[in-house]
Amino acid sequence: MQSEYSQRREALMAKIGKGTAIFHSAPVAVMHNDVEYNFRQDSDFFYLTGFNEPHAVAVLAPHHEEHRFILFVQPKDPDKETWTGYRVGVDAAKEQFGADAVYPISELDEKLPQYVEKADRIFYRIGRDRTFNEKILALWQRLLQTYPRKGIGPTAIEDPTTVLHPLRLLKSEAEIALMRQAAEIAAEAHNRAIAFARPGCFEYQVQAEIEHTFRLRGAEGPAYPSIVASGPNACILHYTANTRQIQANDLLLIDAGCAYRYYNSDITRTFPVSGQFTAEQKILYEIVLRAQLEAIAQVQPGNPYSKMHETAVSVIVDGLLDLGLLQGDKEEIFKEEKYKPFYMHRTGHWLGLDVHDVGVYAHGDTPHNFEPGQVTTVEPGIYIKPDFKPAEGQPEVDERWRGIGIRIEDDVLVTSAGHEVLTAAVPKEF
Ligand code: GLY
Ligand code: MN
Ligand code: MN
C-alpha cells in the first residue's frame, strides 16, 4: 500500500511544478464536553499519506533539494498514549509512511519556511481551520516582503484540489477492491434487514440489524447516519431519527452504507414490510425502478454525467403524466421543473473516500463525461408527502397517493466495457 500512496504523491507533484503543497489533518470532533468522536482523517490527507492521526501536516515540495515529502506529527508521549492510544511518532513515521523528513508538529513554524521560500506558488486550500489559514497567510506575507531582495518565493496561493480531486475521481485497482468490499458488506446488511423487518418493529431495531453487520464484517461503521424510514417518513430525504414503529402496509426505505478502510458504500432499497405492495405503492415503485434501470444504462464511458439524471427525470415524468399526477406538455414540465415537488434531488453523486465524493460534474458549459474507474451512485426517487403541494398549475394529488416515498440506489463503477453495479447483490424486485 505504501507504493500506492507514493504514486499518488508523485502524480500530484508532477502537476505542481515548483510549487509547495500543504495539507492539514482533520480536526478532532467533540461528541460532548471532553468526549471526542473516533478520529477520521481528512480524505485528501489520507489519500496522499495513509496517515491516520490528528495534529499533523503534510508538505509536498517537489523542487526542494533534499526533502520532497515532509510530515509533521505528534511526537511519542507515553503518558498521553496511555489515555488516547499509541501514536506513530517521529521516528517510525519516516519509515512507515515513506517521508523524507519527519518533525514534531511543535516545530512547524521553525521548519516549514524552508520548504516554501523557494517555491513559486503555495498550494493550500483555505479551510475551516482559521488558525492554520492565518499561519499560512502570515508565512506567505513574510515571504512576499523578502521577495524583492531575493527574487524568489511564492507569488500566489492556489487551491490544490483542482489538481488533486481529478486524481481522486479515478479509482485505482486497490481502491476499487476496497469499494467492492464496502459494497459487499452493505449489501449483506441490507439483505439481513429486509429479512428482519416486519410490522411492529421499530425503525431503530432495523438500524441495529444493519449496523451490527457493518461491524461484524469489519467495516468502521456507517458511512453516514443510517436512514430507516417507514411509511410517510420515507418522504423526508435525510430522515435519521429512526424512532417510529413500523405499521402493516408500510413501505420501508432503508438508505445505509458502510465505511470500509475509509472507502464508502451507499445503498437504498424500498420494500413492502408485509411482503406485498398496495396498488398505489406498486405503480409508483415500478416507475422508480424503471427510472433507475434506465439511468444505470446511461453510465457508460463517454456519456455525459448529466444524461443519467435527464433519463431518470424523463421516465418519472412519463409515469406521473400517465397517472394524471402531472398534467400538460412534457417539455414544459421539464423546462419549468414542475416534477420537482415529486423528485427534488439529483440522480447521483461520485462515491469514494467521501460519500459525496470529490470531482466535478461539469466543466462550465462542457459536460463531464464518464471514464472507466469512476464510481457514481444512481438513486432516483418519488416522494409524495402527506401535505404534498403540487407545482403551480398542476393538479392536487388524491389522498391515496400520499405518504409514499420511494428511492432505489446502487453504486456503479464505470468500466471500459460499460459499467458494473457493485451493489447488485441486494434485490430490487419484491
Ligand atoms: N445517503 C446519502 C445519499 O444517498 O446521498
Ligand atoms: Mn444514500
Ligand atoms: Mn447517495
Coordinates of N, CA and C and ligand atoms in Angstrom, one line a residue, residues 224-225 227 237-238 255-257 265-268 345 348-349 355-356 377 379 407 409, ligand 1:
Y224 N -22.6 7.2 6.8 CA -23.4 8.4 7.1 C -24.5 7.9 8.0
P225 N -25.2 8.8 8.7 CA -26.2 8.3 9.6 C -27.3 7.5 8.8
I227 N -30.4 5.7 7.4 CA -31.8 6.2 7.3 C -32.7 5.0 7.2
L237 N -36.0 13.2 3.0 CA -34.8 12.7 2.4 C -33.7 12.2 3.3
H238 N -33.4 13.0 4.4 CA -32.4 12.6 5.3 C -33.0 12.4 6.7
D255 N -31.8 3.6 3.6 CA -30.6 4.2 2.9 C -29.4 4.1 3.9
A256 N -28.6 3.1 3.6 CA -27.5 2.8 4.6 C -26.3 2.3 3.8
G257 N -25.1 2.7 4.2 CA -23.9 2.2 3.6 C -22.8 2.2 4.7
S265 N -19.7 2.9 0.9 CA -20.8 2.4 0.0 C -22.1 3.2 0.4
D266 N -23.1 3.1 -0.4 CA -24.3 4.0 -0.3 C -25.4 3.3 -1.0
I267 N -26.3 2.6 -0.3 CA -27.3 1.8 -0.9 C -28.7 2.2 -0.4
T268 N -29.7 2.3 -1.2 CA -31.1 2.5 -0.8 C -31.9 1.4 -1.4
H345 N -34.2 15.9 -5.9 CA -32.8 15.8 -5.8 C -32.2 15.3 -7.1
G348 N -27.6 11.3 -8.8 CA -26.4 10.6 -8.3 C -25.3 11.5 -7.8
H349 N -24.3 10.9 -7.3 CA -23.1 11.7 -6.9 C -21.9 10.7 -7.0
V355 N -18.5 10.2 0.9 CA -19.8 9.6 0.4 C -20.2 10.5 -0.8
H356 N -20.2 11.8 -0.5 CA -20.4 12.7 -1.7 C -19.0 13.0 -2.1
T377 N -23.2 7.0 -7.6 CA -24.4 6.3 -7.2 C -25.5 6.7 -8.3
E379 N -29.6 7.0 -8.0 CA -30.6 7.0 -7.0 C -31.8 7.8 -7.2
R407 N -37.1 5.4 -3.0 CA -35.8 5.7 -3.6 C -35.2 4.3 -3.8
E409 N -31.2 3.0 -4.8 CA -29.9 3.5 -5.0 C -28.9 2.4 -5.1
Ligands
GLY1 N1 -27.3 8.7 1.8 C1 -26.9 9.9 1.2 C2 -27.1 9.9 -0.2 O1 -27.7 9.0 -0.7 O2 -26.6 10.7 -0.9

